[in-house]
Amino acid sequence: DGGITQSPKYLFRKEGQNVTLSCEQNLNHDAMYWYRQDPGQGLRLIYYSQIVNDFQKGDIAEGYSVSREKKESFPLTVTSAQKNPTAFYLCASSPLGTRAVSTDTQYFGPGTRLTVL
Amino acid sequence: ELKVEQNPLFLSMQEGKNYTIYCNYSTTSDRLYWYRQDPGKSLESLFVLLSNGAVKQEGRLMASLDTKARLSTLHITAAVHDLSATYFCAVDKNYNNNDMRFGAGTRLTVKP
């Protein structure tokens, strides 16, 4: 089945640690995204990538890093510089369709819940 | 800067009643998305609205888009408990589905 997988489902981080969240998709989508969701709030964009070996910062990129070495993979590292990392992290992907006709949307993975101990 | 505002943020309804969720956005865009999120779960795409006047319906949910008013609505008809969830609208900032801005979400509770 085609879809997006994220791992782990739950992750605990100690102060000062870097942790990496995995995101894989087999939908053959060009674009991938990372969002952060805090309780009772909407999604905020951390990073996105339209093509392998290229990515752009979103609204809240500070304290995070990404890589896009393969089309199907877009891992997110939460560094020790991110002072308040406890949140629900969602990865998404989408095709880069023709705007005038495309009804494509972003497809979301199941999420990773990160907690700082 | 694109801002997306939803209201109400919390909505408690009786089963069988109708209600509308509103999504306003601040800059020109003619592509709007609605998503559903169950507690602790991911987002599920409901509707993609591509042009002014677009209307889409799925079961008890109907979404519309007025790009001139920069307003989308999600209308719920004869609500049932299974519709309890948080509903998000999102607006395409750069016209290419690569940079979306989300509203804060409307948490809907349908009571028997």
PDB file of N, CA and C in Angstrom, chain B residues 20-23 32 34 49 62-66 71-75:
ATOM      1  N   THR B  20     -22.215  25.804  10.838  1.00  0.00           N
ATOM      2  CA  THR B  20     -21.200  26.187   9.849  1.00  0.00           C
ATOM      3  C   THR B  20     -19.924  26.638  10.549  1.00  0.00           C
ATOM      4  N   ILE B  21     -18.799  26.160  10.035  1.00  0.00           N
ATOM      5  CA  ILE B  21     -17.484  26.609  10.477  1.00  0.00           C
ATOM      6  C   ILE B  21     -16.940  27.554   9.418  1.00  0.00           C
ATOM      7  N   TYR B  22     -16.339  28.656   9.859  1.00  0.00           N
ATOM      8  CA  TYR B  22     -15.855  29.680   8.942  1.00  0.00           C
ATOM      9  C   TYR B  22     -14.326  29.733   8.928  1.00  0.00           C
ATOM     10  N   CYS B  23     -13.806  29.997   7.742  1.00  0.00           N
ATOM     11  CA  CYS B  23     -12.359  30.115   7.567  1.00  0.00           C
ATOM     12  C   CYS B  23     -12.083  31.372   6.742  1.00  0.00           C
ATOM     13  N   LEU B  32      -7.923  26.255  -1.422  1.00  0.00           N
ATOM     14  CA  LEU B  32      -8.145  26.093   0.007  1.00  0.00           C
ATOM     15  C   LEU B  32      -8.442  24.624   0.314  1.00  0.00           C
ATOM     16  N   TRP B  34      -9.520  21.599   3.335  1.00  0.00           N
ATOM     17  CA  TRP B  34     -10.103  21.241   4.634  1.00  0.00           C
ATOM     18  C   TRP B  34      -9.598  19.856   5.018  1.00  0.00           C
ATOM     19  N   LEU B  49     -10.527  22.896  -2.591  1.00  0.00           N
ATOM     20  CA  LEU B  49     -11.352  23.862  -3.311  1.00  0.00           C
ATOM     21  C   LEU B  49     -10.424  24.718  -4.165  1.00  0.00           C
ATOM     22  N   MET B  62     -20.300  19.875   3.696  1.00  0.00           N
ATOM     23  CA  MET B  62     -20.239  20.604   2.437  1.00  0.00           C
ATOM     24  C   MET B  62     -19.333  21.806   2.620  1.00  0.00           C
ATOM     25  N   ALA B  63     -18.371  21.960   1.702  1.00  0.00           N
ATOM     26  CA  ALA B  63     -17.418  23.061   1.769  1.00  0.00           C
ATOM     27  C   ALA B  63     -17.598  23.968   0.571  1.00  0.00           C
ATOM     28  N   SER B  64     -17.398  25.272   0.796  1.00  0.00           N
ATOM     29  CA  SER B  64     -17.509  26.243  -0.283  1.00  0.00           C
ATOM     30  C   SER B  64     -16.393  27.258  -0.170  1.00  0.00           C
ATOM     31  N   LEU B  65     -16.137  27.946  -1.295  1.00  0.00           N
ATOM     32  CA  LEU B  65     -15.054  28.924  -1.320  1.00  0.00           C
ATOM     33  C   LEU B  65     -15.519  30.190  -2.027  1.00  0.00           C
ATOM     34  N   ASP B  66     -15.321  31.319  -1.380  1.00  0.00           N
ATOM     35  CA  ASP B  66     -15.571  32.636  -1.968  1.00  0.00           C
ATOM     36  C   ASP B  66     -14.246  33.386  -1.923  1.00  0.00           C
ATOM     37  N   LEU B  71     -13.087  33.789   2.004  1.00  0.00           N
ATOM     38  CA  LEU B  71     -13.845  33.051   3.008  1.00  0.00           C
ATOM     39  C   LEU B  71     -14.195  31.674   2.484  1.00  0.00           C
ATOM     40  N   SER B  72     -13.982  30.676   3.339  1.00  0.00           N
ATOM     41  CA  SER B  72     -14.482  29.342   3.056  1.00  0.00           C
ATOM     42  C   SER B  72     -15.355  28.904   4.221  1.00  0.00           C
ATOM     43  N   THR B  73     -16.356  28.117   3.906  1.00  0.00           N
ATOM     44  CA  THR B  73     -17.231  27.592   4.955  1.00  0.00           C
ATOM     45  C   THR B  73     -17.274  26.070   4.880  1.00  0.00           C
ATOM     46  N   LEU B  74     -17.429  25.464   6.031  1.00  0.00           N
ATOM     47  CA  LEU B  74     -17.643  24.025   6.120  1.00  0.00           C
ATOM     48  C   LEU B  74     -18.966  23.836   6.845  1.00  0.00           C
ATOM     49  N   HIS B  75     -19.971  23.398   6.101  1.00  0.00           N
ATOM     50  CA  HIS B  75     -21.316  23.266   6.660  1.00  0.00           C
ATOM     51  C   HIS B  75     -21.575  21.820   7.051  1.00  0.00           C
TER      52      HIS B  75
END
